[in-house]
mmCIF file of C-alpha atoms in Angstrom:
data_model
loop_
_atom_site.group_PDB
_atom_site.id
_atom_site.type_symbol
_atom_site.label_atom_id
_atom_site.label_comp_id
_atom_site.label_asym_id
_atom_site.label_seq_id
_atom_site.Cartn_x
_atom_site.Cartn_y
_atom_site.Cartn_z
ATOM 1 C CA MET S 1 -14.246 -57.614 19.133
ATOM 2 C CA GLY S 2 -13.628 -61.328 18.906
ATOM 3 C CA SER S 3 -14.959 -64.071 21.092
ATOM 4 C CA LEU S 4 -14.742 -63.497 24.761
ATOM 5 C CA SER S 5 -14.482 -67.306 25.215
ATOM 6 C CA ALA S 6 -11.326 -67.429 23.183
ATOM 7 C CA GLU S 7 -8.202 -68.322 25.089
ATOM 8 C CA LEU S 8 -6.378 -65.095 26.022
ATOM 9 C CA PRO S 9 -2.604 -64.743 25.768
ATOM 10 C CA SER S 10 -0.340 -63.911 28.604
ATOM 11 C CA SER S 11 0.514 -60.172 28.881
ATOM 12 C CA ASN S 12 4.119 -61.328 28.511
ATOM 13 C CA SER S 13 3.505 -63.109 25.212
ATOM 14 C CA PRO S 14 5.979 -62.013 22.445
ATOM 15 C CA THR S 15 3.012 -62.245 20.034
ATOM 16 C CA LEU S 16 1.265 -59.249 21.554
ATOM 17 C CA SER S 17 1.714 -56.051 19.613
ATOM 18 C CA LEU S 18 0.580 -52.495 19.519
ATOM 19 C CA VAL S 19 -0.792 -51.556 16.149
ATOM 20 C CA GLN S 20 -2.808 -48.869 14.521
ATOM 21 C CA ALA S 21 -6.665 -49.599 14.525
ATOM 22 C CA SER S 22 -8.581 -50.008 11.426
ATOM 23 C CA GLU S 23 -11.743 -47.858 11.032
ATOM 24 C CA ASP S 24 -13.907 -50.754 12.240
ATOM 25 C CA GLU S 25 -11.622 -51.296 15.198
ATOM 26 C CA LYS S 26 -11.604 -47.560 16.108
ATOM 27 C CA LEU S 27 -15.373 -47.643 16.124
ATOM 28 C CA ALA S 28 -15.328 -50.742 18.340
ATOM 29 C CA THR S 29 -13.130 -49.078 20.904
ATOM 30 C CA TRP S 30 -15.251 -46.056 20.919
ATOM 31 C CA LYS S 31 -18.359 -48.237 21.576
ATOM 32 C CA LEU S 32 -16.533 -49.954 24.431
ATOM 33 C CA ASN S 33 -15.090 -46.942 26.245
ATOM 34 C CA GLY S 34 -18.341 -44.924 25.495
ATOM 35 C CA LYS S 35 -20.164 -47.114 28.037
ATOM 36 C CA VAL S 36 -18.000 -45.694 30.777
ATOM 37 C CA TRP S 37 -17.032 -42.218 29.329
ATOM 38 C CA ARG S 38 -20.158 -40.985 27.463
ATOM 39 C CA GLY S 39 -21.646 -39.025 30.523
ATOM 40 C CA LYS S 40 -24.959 -37.402 29.620
ATOM 41 C CA LEU S 41 -24.650 -38.260 25.905
ATOM 42 C CA SER S 42 -26.389 -41.297 24.416
ATOM 43 C CA LEU S 43 -23.838 -43.755 22.952
ATOM 44 C CA PRO S 44 -24.753 -42.791 19.311
ATOM 45 C CA THR S 45 -24.236 -39.189 20.247
ATOM 46 C CA TYR S 46 -20.951 -39.983 21.872
ATOM 47 C CA LEU S 47 -19.833 -41.853 18.754
ATOM 48 C CA ARG S 48 -20.584 -38.634 16.680
ATOM 49 C CA ARG S 49 -18.584 -36.547 19.190
ATOM 50 C CA GLU S 50 -15.613 -38.708 18.878
ATOM 51 C CA PHE S 51 -15.838 -38.521 15.173
ATOM 52 C CA HIS S 52 -16.206 -34.777 15.328
ATOM 53 C CA LEU S 53 -13.189 -34.370 17.501
ATOM 54 C CA ALA S 54 -11.212 -36.534 15.322
ATOM 55 C CA ASN S 55 -11.724 -34.145 12.472
ATOM 56 C CA GLN S 56 -10.488 -30.790 13.969
ATOM 57 C CA ALA S 57 -7.520 -28.928 12.618
ATOM 58 C CA PHE S 58 -5.639 -30.340 15.709
ATOM 59 C CA THR S 59 -6.304 -33.922 15.117
ATOM 60 C CA ARG S 60 -7.003 -34.539 11.316
ATOM 61 C CA ASP S 61 -4.249 -35.455 8.852
ATOM 62 C CA GLY S 62 -2.480 -37.828 11.233
ATOM 63 C CA GLY S 63 -2.772 -35.523 14.178
ATOM 64 C CA ILE S 64 -4.410 -38.329 16.186
ATOM 65 C CA THR S 65 -3.465 -41.994 16.098
ATOM 66 C CA TYR S 66 -5.574 -44.808 17.425
ATOM 67 C CA TRP S 67 -3.674 -47.735 18.987
ATOM 68 C CA ILE S 68 -4.944 -51.201 19.881
ATOM 69 C CA LEU S 69 -3.119 -54.036 21.676
ATOM 70 C CA VAL S 70 -3.743 -57.395 19.869
ATOM 71 C CA ASP S 71 -2.395 -60.907 19.656
ATOM 72 C CA THR S 72 -0.682 -61.136 16.271
ATOM 73 C CA ALA S 73 -0.765 -64.992 16.514
ATOM 74 C CA ALA S 74 -4.554 -65.020 16.781
ATOM 75 C CA ALA S 75 -6.585 -66.033 13.624
ATOM 76 C CA HIS S 76 -8.648 -63.320 11.984
ATOM 77 C CA SER S 77 -9.485 -63.176 8.444
ATOM 78 C CA SER S 78 -12.553 -61.086 7.907
ATOM 79 C CA PRO S 79 -14.924 -58.435 9.577
ATOM 80 C CA SER S 80 -16.847 -61.413 10.858
ATOM 81 C CA SER S 81 -13.772 -62.737 12.649
ATOM 82 C CA PRO S 82 -12.122 -59.509 14.003
ATOM 83 C CA ARG S 83 -8.921 -59.223 16.017
ATOM 84 C CA THR S 84 -9.584 -59.262 19.841
ATOM 85 C CA ILE S 85 -8.788 -55.819 21.230
ATOM 86 C CA LEU S 86 -7.043 -56.344 24.476
ATOM 87 C CA GLY S 87 -6.414 -52.634 25.226
ATOM 88 C CA SER S 88 -6.713 -49.316 23.304
ATOM 89 C CA CYS S 89 -5.396 -45.735 23.663
ATOM 90 C CA GLU S 90 -4.668 -42.653 21.487
ATOM 91 C CA SER S 91 -1.871 -40.382 20.920
ATOM 92 C CA ILE S 92 -2.177 -36.819 19.723
ATOM 93 C CA ARG S 93 0.661 -34.978 17.935
ATOM 94 C CA LYS S 94 1.538 -31.675 19.797
ATOM 95 C CA ARG S 95 3.864 -28.950 18.831
ATOM 96 C CA ALA S 96 6.292 -28.338 21.549
ATOM 97 C CA LEU S 97 9.444 -26.340 22.576
ATOM 98 C CA ILE S 98 12.594 -27.675 24.262
ATOM 99 C CA THR S 99 15.532 -25.743 25.756
ATOM 100 C CA LYS S 100 18.731 -27.475 26.745
ATOM 101 C CA GLU S 101 21.886 -26.177 28.447
ATOM 102 C CA SER S 102 22.898 -24.000 25.364
ATOM 103 C CA GLY S 103 19.799 -21.920 25.855
ATOM 104 C CA LEU S 104 18.716 -22.585 22.200
ATOM 105 C CA VAL S 105 14.951 -23.104 21.800
ATOM 106 C CA GLU S 106 14.023 -25.908 19.461
ATOM 107 C CA GLU S 107 10.585 -26.743 18.154
ATOM 108 C CA VAL S 108 9.820 -30.387 18.297
ATOM 109 C CA ILE S 109 6.982 -32.841 17.982
ATOM 110 C CA SER S 110 5.752 -34.347 21.200
ATOM 111 C CA HIS S 111 2.627 -36.540 21.849
ATOM 112 C CA GLY S 112 -0.179 -36.455 24.338
ATOM 113 C CA ILE S 113 -1.675 -39.856 25.348
ATOM 114 C CA GLY S 114 -5.267 -40.176 26.034
ATOM 115 C CA SER S 115 -8.257 -42.602 26.176
ATOM 116 C CA VAL S 116 -6.338 -45.488 27.805
ATOM 117 C CA PHE S 117 -8.837 -48.222 28.071
ATOM 118 C CA CYS S 118 -9.094 -51.883 28.730
ATOM 119 C CA ASN S 119 -12.152 -53.964 28.271
ATOM 120 C CA PRO S 120 -13.561 -54.747 31.565
ATOM 121 C CA GLU S 121 -13.679 -58.394 30.542
ATOM 122 C CA TYR S 122 -9.863 -58.442 30.235
ATOM 123 C CA ARG S 123 -8.754 -56.419 33.189
ATOM 124 C CA GLY S 124 -6.405 -57.753 35.806
ATOM 125 C CA LYS S 125 -4.419 -59.545 33.356
ATOM 126 C CA GLY S 126 -1.599 -57.145 32.856
ATOM 127 C CA TYR S 127 -2.667 -55.936 29.350
ATOM 128 C CA ALA S 128 -2.788 -52.183 30.325
ATOM 129 C CA GLY S 129 0.828 -52.330 31.500
ATOM 130 C CA ARG S 130 2.009 -54.207 28.457
ATOM 131 C CA MET S 131 0.236 -51.675 26.207
ATOM 132 C CA MET S 132 1.940 -48.782 27.918
ATOM 133 C CA LYS S 133 5.249 -50.479 27.567
ATOM 134 C CA GLU S 134 4.705 -51.016 23.856
ATOM 135 C CA LEU S 135 3.349 -47.466 23.453
ATOM 136 C CA GLY S 136 6.481 -45.976 24.947
ATOM 137 C CA LYS S 137 8.573 -47.867 22.238
ATOM 138 C CA LYS S 138 6.083 -46.751 19.428
ATOM 139 C CA LEU S 139 6.319 -43.098 20.439
ATOM 140 C CA ASP S 140 10.132 -43.108 20.563
ATOM 141 C CA LYS S 141 10.291 -42.126 16.910
ATOM 142 C CA TRP S 142 6.614 -41.788 15.909
ATOM 143 C CA GLN S 143 5.990 -38.918 13.347
ATOM 144 C CA GLN S 144 9.605 -37.790 13.745
ATOM 145 C CA ASP S 145 11.740 -36.707 10.914
ATOM 146 C CA GLY S 146 14.183 -39.316 9.695
ATOM 147 C CA ASP S 147 15.828 -41.335 12.545
ATOM 148 C CA LYS S 148 15.109 -38.487 15.061
ATOM 149 C CA GLN S 149 13.834 -39.466 18.557
ATOM 150 C CA VAL S 150 10.936 -37.837 20.347
ATOM 151 C CA ASN S 151 12.143 -35.782 23.358
ATOM 152 C CA PHE S 152 9.084 -36.267 25.699
ATOM 153 C CA THR S 153 5.532 -37.337 25.877
ATOM 154 C CA VAL S 154 2.746 -36.504 28.393
ATOM 155 C CA LEU S 155 -0.369 -37.882 29.698
ATOM 156 C CA TYR S 156 -3.054 -37.005 32.396
ATOM 157 C CA SER S 157 -3.736 -39.846 34.814
ATOM 158 C CA ASP S 158 -7.252 -40.448 36.436
ATOM 159 C CA ILE S 159 -5.936 -43.446 38.271
ATOM 160 C CA GLY S 160 -3.410 -41.870 40.677
ATOM 161 C CA LYS S 161 0.348 -41.654 40.192
ATOM 162 C CA LYS S 162 1.667 -45.243 40.637
ATOM 163 C CA PHE S 163 0.666 -47.168 37.355
ATOM 164 C CA TYR S 164 1.983 -44.654 34.862
ATOM 165 C CA ALA S 165 5.108 -43.879 36.902
ATOM 166 C CA GLN S 166 5.855 -47.571 36.708
ATOM 167 C CA ASN S 167 5.756 -47.069 32.937
ATOM 168 C CA GLN S 168 8.175 -44.058 32.971
ATOM 169 C CA TRP S 169 5.601 -41.248 32.885
ATOM 170 C CA LYS S 170 6.656 -39.456 36.026
ATOM 171 C CA PRO S 171 4.066 -37.360 37.989
ATOM 172 C CA PHE S 172 4.489 -33.636 37.864
ATOM 173 C CA PRO S 173 2.721 -30.968 40.080
ATOM 174 C CA SER S 174 -0.899 -31.428 39.915
ATOM 175 C CA THR S 175 -2.550 -28.618 41.854
ATOM 176 C CA HIS S 176 -5.415 -26.210 41.277
ATOM 177 C CA ILE S 177 -7.390 -23.537 42.938
ATOM 178 C CA ALA S 178 -11.173 -23.698 42.766
ATOM 179 C CA LEU S 179 -13.401 -20.635 42.819
ATOM 180 C CA PRO S 180 -17.046 -20.688 43.253
ATOM 181 C CA PRO S 181 -19.482 -19.269 40.517
ATOM 182 C CA ILE S 182 -20.635 -15.685 41.183
ATOM 183 C CA SER S 183 -23.835 -14.207 39.732
ATOM 184 C CA ASN S 184 -23.326 -10.732 41.251
ATOM 185 C CA GLU S 185 -23.206 -8.004 38.653
ATOM 186 C CA SER S 186 -21.266 -5.489 40.783
ATOM 187 C CA GLN S 187 -17.513 -5.407 40.288
ATOM 188 C CA PRO S 188 -15.409 -6.128 43.329
ATOM 189 C CA LYS S 189 -13.512 -3.078 44.771
ATOM 190 C CA ASP S 190 -10.139 -2.335 43.227
ATOM 191 C CA ILE S 191 -10.578 -5.022 40.564
ATOM 192 C CA PRO S 192 -10.650 -3.582 37.076
ATOM 193 C CA GLN S 193 -13.330 -4.430 34.454
ATOM 194 C CA SER S 194 -12.400 -7.055 31.984
ATOM 195 C CA SER S 195 -13.681 -7.742 28.374
ATOM 196 C CA PRO S 196 -14.938 -10.914 26.960
ATOM 197 C CA LEU S 197 -12.856 -12.924 24.437
ATOM 198 C CA TYR S 198 -14.631 -14.514 21.426
ATOM 199 C CA ALA S 199 -13.303 -17.202 18.964
ATOM 200 C CA ASP S 200 -12.051 -14.593 16.512
ATOM 201 C CA HIS S 201 -9.673 -13.028 19.075
ATOM 202 C CA LEU S 202 -7.887 -16.197 19.773
ATOM 203 C CA ILE S 203 -5.545 -16.520 16.782
ATOM 204 C CA GLU S 204 -3.789 -13.124 17.494
ATOM 205 C CA LEU S 205 -3.518 -13.782 21.361
ATOM 206 C CA CYS S 206 -2.190 -17.424 20.810
ATOM 207 C CA ASN S 207 0.434 -16.108 18.454
ATOM 208 C CA ILE S 208 1.530 -13.520 20.985
ATOM 209 C CA ASP S 209 1.545 -16.216 23.834
ATOM 210 C CA GLU S 210 3.740 -18.437 21.607
ATOM 211 C CA ALA S 211 6.188 -15.725 20.833
ATOM 212 C CA GLN S 212 6.351 -14.681 24.540
ATOM 213 C CA LEU S 213 6.902 -18.395 25.528
ATOM 214 C CA ARG S 214 9.710 -18.779 23.007
ATOM 215 C CA LYS S 215 11.290 -15.613 24.354
ATOM 216 C CA GLN S 216 11.013 -16.802 27.977
ATOM 217 C CA MET S 217 12.619 -20.149 27.170
ATOM 218 C CA ALA S 218 15.448 -18.594 25.179
ATOM 219 C CA LYS S 219 17.065 -17.276 28.197
ATOM 220 C CA ASP S 220 20.600 -18.696 28.707
ATOM 221 C CA ILE S 221 20.329 -21.588 31.275
ATOM 222 C CA ARG S 222 24.058 -22.603 31.000
ATOM 223 C CA GLY S 223 25.286 -23.635 34.424
ATOM 224 C CA GLN S 224 21.916 -25.269 35.238
ATOM 225 C CA SER S 225 21.185 -29.013 34.943
ATOM 226 C CA ASP S 226 17.518 -28.263 33.810
ATOM 227 C CA ILE S 227 15.983 -29.083 30.539
ATOM 228 C CA GLN S 228 12.944 -26.925 29.857
ATOM 229 C CA VAL S 229 10.081 -28.300 27.881
ATOM 230 C CA ALA S 230 6.681 -26.741 26.980
ATOM 231 C CA LEU S 231 3.603 -27.780 24.918
ATOM 232 C CA ILE S 232 2.824 -24.810 22.600
ATOM 233 C CA PRO S 233 -0.572 -23.210 23.438
ATOM 234 C CA ASP S 234 -1.530 -22.668 19.835
ATOM 235 C CA VAL S 235 -4.982 -21.806 18.645
ATOM 236 C CA GLN S 236 -5.438 -25.206 17.042
ATOM 237 C CA THR S 237 -5.211 -26.738 20.599
ATOM 238 C CA MET S 238 -7.692 -24.313 22.068
ATOM 239 C CA GLN S 239 -10.069 -24.827 19.179
ATOM 240 C CA TRP S 240 -9.984 -28.605 19.856
ATOM 241 C CA HIS S 241 -11.071 -27.922 23.425
ATOM 242 C CA HIS S 242 -13.745 -25.610 22.277
ATOM 243 C CA ALA S 243 -15.047 -28.125 19.714
ATOM 244 C CA ARG S 244 -15.448 -30.464 22.672
ATOM 245 C CA GLU S 245 -17.381 -28.032 24.874
ATOM 246 C CA GLU S 246 -19.545 -26.704 21.958
ATOM 247 C CA PHE S 247 -20.626 -30.232 20.921
ATOM 248 C CA ALA S 248 -21.664 -31.039 24.484
ATOM 249 C CA ALA S 249 -23.318 -27.754 25.242
ATOM 250 C CA LYS S 250 -25.440 -28.084 22.031
ATOM 251 C CA GLU S 251 -26.504 -31.651 22.821
ATOM 252 C CA VAL S 252 -27.046 -31.368 26.467
ATOM 253 C CA LEU S 253 -28.304 -27.817 26.753
ATOM 254 C CA ASN S 254 -29.028 -26.638 23.230
ATOM 255 C CA ARG S 255 -26.780 -23.628 23.879
ATOM 256 C CA THR S 256 -23.707 -22.318 22.147
ATOM 257 C CA PRO S 257 -20.810 -21.220 24.421
ATOM 258 C CA GLU S 258 -19.673 -17.980 22.544
ATOM 259 C CA ILE S 259 -17.495 -16.435 25.214
ATOM 260 C CA LYS S 260 -14.111 -18.104 25.232
ATOM 261 C CA GLY S 261 -12.211 -16.172 27.869
ATOM 262 C CA ALA S 262 -11.583 -12.518 29.316
ATOM 263 C CA ILE S 263 -8.890 -10.006 28.850
ATOM 264 C CA VAL S 264 -8.057 -6.777 30.925
ATOM 265 C CA LYS S 265 -5.543 -3.951 30.279
ATOM 266 C CA CYS S 266 -3.732 -2.825 33.461
ATOM 267 C CA GLU S 267 -2.826 0.794 34.122
ATOM 268 C CA THR S 268 0.630 0.151 32.909
ATOM 269 C CA GLY S 269 -0.708 -0.978 29.521
ATOM 270 C CA GLN S 270 0.219 -4.529 30.233
ATOM 271 C CA ARG S 271 -2.583 -7.006 29.271
ATOM 272 C CA ILE S 272 -3.561 -10.175 31.148
ATOM 273 C CA TRP S 273 -5.902 -12.675 29.532
ATOM 274 C CA CYS S 274 -7.313 -16.215 30.136
ATOM 275 C CA ILE S 275 -8.883 -18.697 27.791
ATOM 276 C CA TRP S 276 -11.275 -21.070 29.290
ATOM 277 C CA THR S 277 -13.523 -24.178 28.498
ATOM 278 C CA ARG S 278 -16.529 -25.698 30.084
ATOM 279 C CA THR S 279 -16.696 -29.447 30.949
ATOM 280 C CA PHE S 280 -19.844 -31.230 31.596
ATOM 281 C CA GLY S 281 -20.045 -34.152 34.040
ATOM 282 C CA ASN S 282 -22.580 -36.852 34.547
ATOM 283 C CA GLU S 283 -24.197 -34.482 37.184
ATOM 284 C CA GLU S 284 -24.167 -30.879 37.654
ATOM 285 C CA SER S 285 -21.711 -31.332 40.450
ATOM 286 C CA GLY S 286 -19.163 -32.312 37.833
ATOM 287 C CA ASN S 287 -19.561 -29.304 35.627
ATOM 288 C CA THR S 288 -16.303 -27.132 35.721
ATOM 289 C CA LEU S 289 -15.110 -24.078 33.880
ATOM 290 C CA HIS S 290 -11.494 -24.856 33.369
ATOM 291 C CA ILE S 291 -8.966 -22.079 32.768
ATOM 292 C CA LEU S 292 -7.003 -23.578 29.586
ATOM 293 C CA ARG S 293 -4.329 -20.895 29.787
ATOM 294 C CA LEU S 294 -3.664 -17.595 31.711
ATOM 295 C CA VAL S 295 -1.234 -15.205 30.173
ATOM 296 C CA ILE S 296 0.521 -12.175 31.579
ATOM 297 C CA GLU S 297 1.887 -10.159 28.783
ATOM 298 C CA GLY S 298 5.506 -9.266 29.118
ATOM 299 C CA GLU S 299 5.961 -11.636 31.951
ATOM 300 C CA GLU S 300 9.722 -12.394 32.650
ATOM 301 C CA GLU S 301 9.763 -15.652 34.194
ATOM 302 C CA PRO S 302 7.720 -18.754 33.104
ATOM 303 C CA GLY S 303 6.277 -21.101 35.656
ATOM 304 C CA ARG S 304 8.890 -23.825 35.863
ATOM 305 C CA GLN S 305 7.874 -27.199 37.241
ATOM 306 C CA GLY S 306 9.723 -30.347 37.920
ATOM 307 C CA PRO S 307 8.573 -33.661 39.278
ATOM 308 C CA GLN S 308 9.281 -32.608 42.796
ATOM 309 C CA THR S 309 8.188 -28.877 42.709
ATOM 310 C CA PRO S 310 6.133 -28.083 45.710
ATOM 311 C CA PRO S 311 2.813 -26.217 45.600
ATOM 312 C CA PRO S 312 3.263 -22.408 45.482
ATOM 313 C CA PRO S 313 3.293 -20.305 48.739
ATOM 314 C CA GLN S 314 -0.115 -19.298 49.688
ATOM 315 C CA ASP S 315 0.540 -15.667 50.566
ATOM 316 C CA THR S 316 3.843 -14.621 48.613
ATOM 317 C CA VAL S 317 4.729 -13.491 45.116
ATOM 318 C CA ASN S 318 7.979 -13.363 43.253
ATOM 319 C CA ASN S 319 10.119 -10.230 42.916
ATOM 320 C CA ASN S 320 8.701 -9.526 39.444
ATOM 321 C CA SER S 321 4.992 -9.601 40.571
ATOM 322 C CA SER S 322 2.999 -6.595 41.676
ATOM 323 C CA ARG S 323 -0.331 -6.013 43.366
ATOM 324 C CA GLU S 324 -1.614 -4.416 40.169
ATOM 325 C CA GLN S 325 -0.818 -7.698 38.296
ATOM 326 C CA ALA S 326 -2.673 -9.591 40.984
ATOM 327 C CA LEU S 327 -5.677 -7.389 40.726
ATOM 328 C CA CYS S 328 -5.744 -7.561 36.923
ATOM 329 C CA ALA S 329 -5.444 -11.354 37.055
ATOM 330 C CA ALA S 330 -8.383 -11.384 39.537
ATOM 331 C CA ALA S 331 -10.376 -9.509 36.962
ATOM 332 C CA VAL S 332 -10.129 -12.255 34.441
ATOM 333 C CA LEU S 333 -10.774 -14.945 37.123
ATOM 334 C CA TYR S 334 -13.862 -12.907 38.270
ATOM 335 C CA ALA S 335 -15.092 -12.962 34.678
ATOM 336 C CA ALA S 336 -14.678 -16.859 34.682
ATOM 337 C CA GLN S 337 -16.722 -17.064 37.894
ATOM 338 C CA GLN S 338 -19.541 -14.986 36.347
ATOM 339 C CA GLU S 339 -19.418 -17.239 33.227
ATOM 340 C CA ALA S 340 -19.484 -20.355 35.484
ATOM 341 C CA ALA S 341 -22.623 -19.056 37.158
ATOM 342 C CA ASP S 342 -24.354 -18.368 33.784
ATOM 343 C CA TRP S 343 -23.574 -22.035 32.744
ATOM 344 C CA ASN S 344 -24.368 -23.719 36.102
ATOM 345 C CA MET S 345 -20.911 -24.799 36.502
ATOM 346 C CA ASN S 346 -19.938 -26.136 39.981
ATOM 347 C CA ASP S 347 -16.563 -24.193 40.161
ATOM 348 C CA VAL S 348 -13.721 -22.477 38.169
ATOM 349 C CA GLN S 349 -10.435 -24.334 38.203
ATOM 350 C CA LEU S 350 -7.010 -22.930 37.542
ATOM 351 C CA TRP S 351 -4.216 -25.574 37.259
ATOM 352 C CA ASN S 352 -0.926 -25.210 38.861
ATOM 353 C CA PRO S 353 -1.278 -21.538 39.857
ATOM 354 C CA THR S 354 1.858 -19.370 40.346
ATOM 355 C CA PRO S 355 2.266 -17.494 43.683
ATOM 356 C CA LEU S 356 0.932 -14.397 41.901
ATOM 357 C CA LEU S 357 -2.219 -16.179 40.827
ATOM 358 C CA VAL S 358 -2.742 -17.566 44.346
ATOM 359 C CA LEU S 359 -2.860 -13.992 45.514
ATOM 360 C CA ALA S 360 -5.243 -13.065 42.763
ATOM 361 C CA ALA S 361 -7.596 -15.913 43.619
ATOM 362 C CA LYS S 362 -7.449 -14.661 47.315
ATOM 363 C CA GLU S 363 -8.607 -11.252 46.236
ATOM 364 C CA LEU S 364 -11.719 -13.011 45.019
ATOM 365 C CA GLN S 365 -12.058 -15.745 47.668
ATOM 366 C CA PRO S 366 -9.894 -15.011 50.847
ATOM 367 C CA THR S 367 -10.236 -18.695 51.781
ATOM 368 C CA ALA S 368 -8.977 -19.965 48.575
ATOM 369 C CA THR S 369 -6.277 -22.713 48.875
ATOM 370 C CA VAL S 370 -4.083 -24.586 46.471
ATOM 371 C CA ILE S 371 -5.415 -28.169 46.152
ATOM 372 C CA ASP S 372 -2.918 -30.903 45.535
ATOM 373 C CA ARG S 373 -4.648 -33.700 43.307
ATOM 374 C CA ASP S 374 -3.483 -37.144 44.001
ATOM 375 C CA GLU S 375 -5.924 -39.351 41.948
ATOM 376 C CA GLU S 376 -7.381 -37.420 39.030
ATOM 377 C CA SER S 377 -5.740 -35.414 36.193
ATOM 378 C CA ILE S 378 -2.177 -36.191 37.319
ATOM 379 C CA THR S 379 -0.035 -34.384 34.860
ATOM 380 C CA SER S 380 2.717 -36.807 33.964
ATOM 381 C CA LEU S 381 5.736 -36.717 31.673
ATOM 382 C CA ARG S 382 7.993 -39.206 30.191
ATOM 383 C CA TRP S 383 11.461 -38.148 28.945
ATOM 384 C CA HIS S 384 12.572 -40.222 25.953
ATOM 385 C CA GLY S 385 15.853 -38.602 25.383
ATOM 386 C CA ARG S 386 19.252 -39.367 26.713
ATOM 387 C CA GLU S 387 20.296 -36.321 28.565
ATOM 388 C CA ILE S 388 18.432 -37.374 31.731
ATOM 389 C CA GLU S 389 20.887 -40.194 32.123
ATOM 390 C CA ALA S 390 23.571 -37.641 32.652
ATOM 391 C CA GLY S 391 21.764 -36.046 35.601
ATOM 392 C CA SER S 392 19.673 -33.329 34.112
ATOM 393 C CA ASN S 393 16.091 -32.609 35.332
ATOM 394 C CA VAL S 394 13.199 -31.725 33.192
ATOM 395 C CA GLN S 395 11.258 -28.523 33.983
ATOM 396 C CA TRP S 396 7.806 -28.318 32.474
ATOM 397 C CA ILE S 397 6.890 -24.772 31.500
ATOM 398 C CA GLY S 398 3.161 -23.718 31.329
ATOM 399 C CA ASN S 399 1.754 -27.051 32.869
ATOM 400 C CA GLU S 400 -1.901 -25.842 32.501
ATOM 401 C CA LYS S 401 -5.082 -27.355 31.436
ATOM 402 C CA TYR S 402 -4.703 -26.645 27.674
ATOM 403 C CA GLY S 403 -2.262 -29.486 27.477
ATOM 404 C CA TRP S 404 -4.852 -32.089 28.635
ATOM 405 C CA CYS S 405 -6.124 -34.581 26.125
#
């Protein structure tokens, strides 16, 4: 990591640069942030987990990039005299969709930013802000074809809304509903029985979801000033989340989480399903079963969200919703509650619920309310394109947990 006693440069120094980490430097960043983020894992186990996650279909072959902020003017000539790492972060390549005024859906490459970290010894010196400034410039054309510019990038802030907003990642709606675990075996009245989803079900369902999302976004939006964007909820994304939970479950509990979600068929033949993942905190109170994605087959309107979109109404649904849909959605949420109980999860969380899903949650927990997060997991988006300067607004479609990284 270099000598802590070495003179540190100003955060405004022109010699600071954001560069890709070497293998040794990547390991050094994991050792540093692992002291804070490893949870119940030992540091060696945490390092194995990071290597495991870096070698999933979602992240290998350039899917993840490791960045470090260094002083290019500082002397370093060998492993025994490494570069001083002033800050570090990661960017993960993500398939995404964008629709502009023409209504034409274009598949693009976006990036999710994660693992933003500054050595505690170097904090308070402005390095994190400088790193984000440099990262924004790096990602402008990172992994794009030719001279093409990236349209948008996303991150999920655990330090509130101000810092990243200052660096052009604007906070978007960050709400959720939390439902308690339920160990009862009796099915609630009027709520249909769901079936479990396993790993081998996900490819087909994710393909259906992607096709439906493309269809939703293809609707003509001429006459509006909105630009619609979405991260594609493909199976590689879900598998990355599941690789994370499976590793932790095996190490902490010596269990394998086989059930990946739930699906139900309504009387109309319409299907509703959700895909979930388990997260393990330092204590059991931090254990959460997160709904990665909830899909209503044949849904006409996607959940559009802009930076100023208010939380959904607590007791209304839109014109295309029905009580049957709400009951079917409640069925898969009830299955999630049961799974949460089996795994000693503290709660089930569903991010940015639509009015229909608020009603579904109330079928299970009449006191359920929409919680507006203001410190942790703040979904944030930076627009890199030029259209915003002409007065357009970005609407984020499907702003759900699956996009987190």
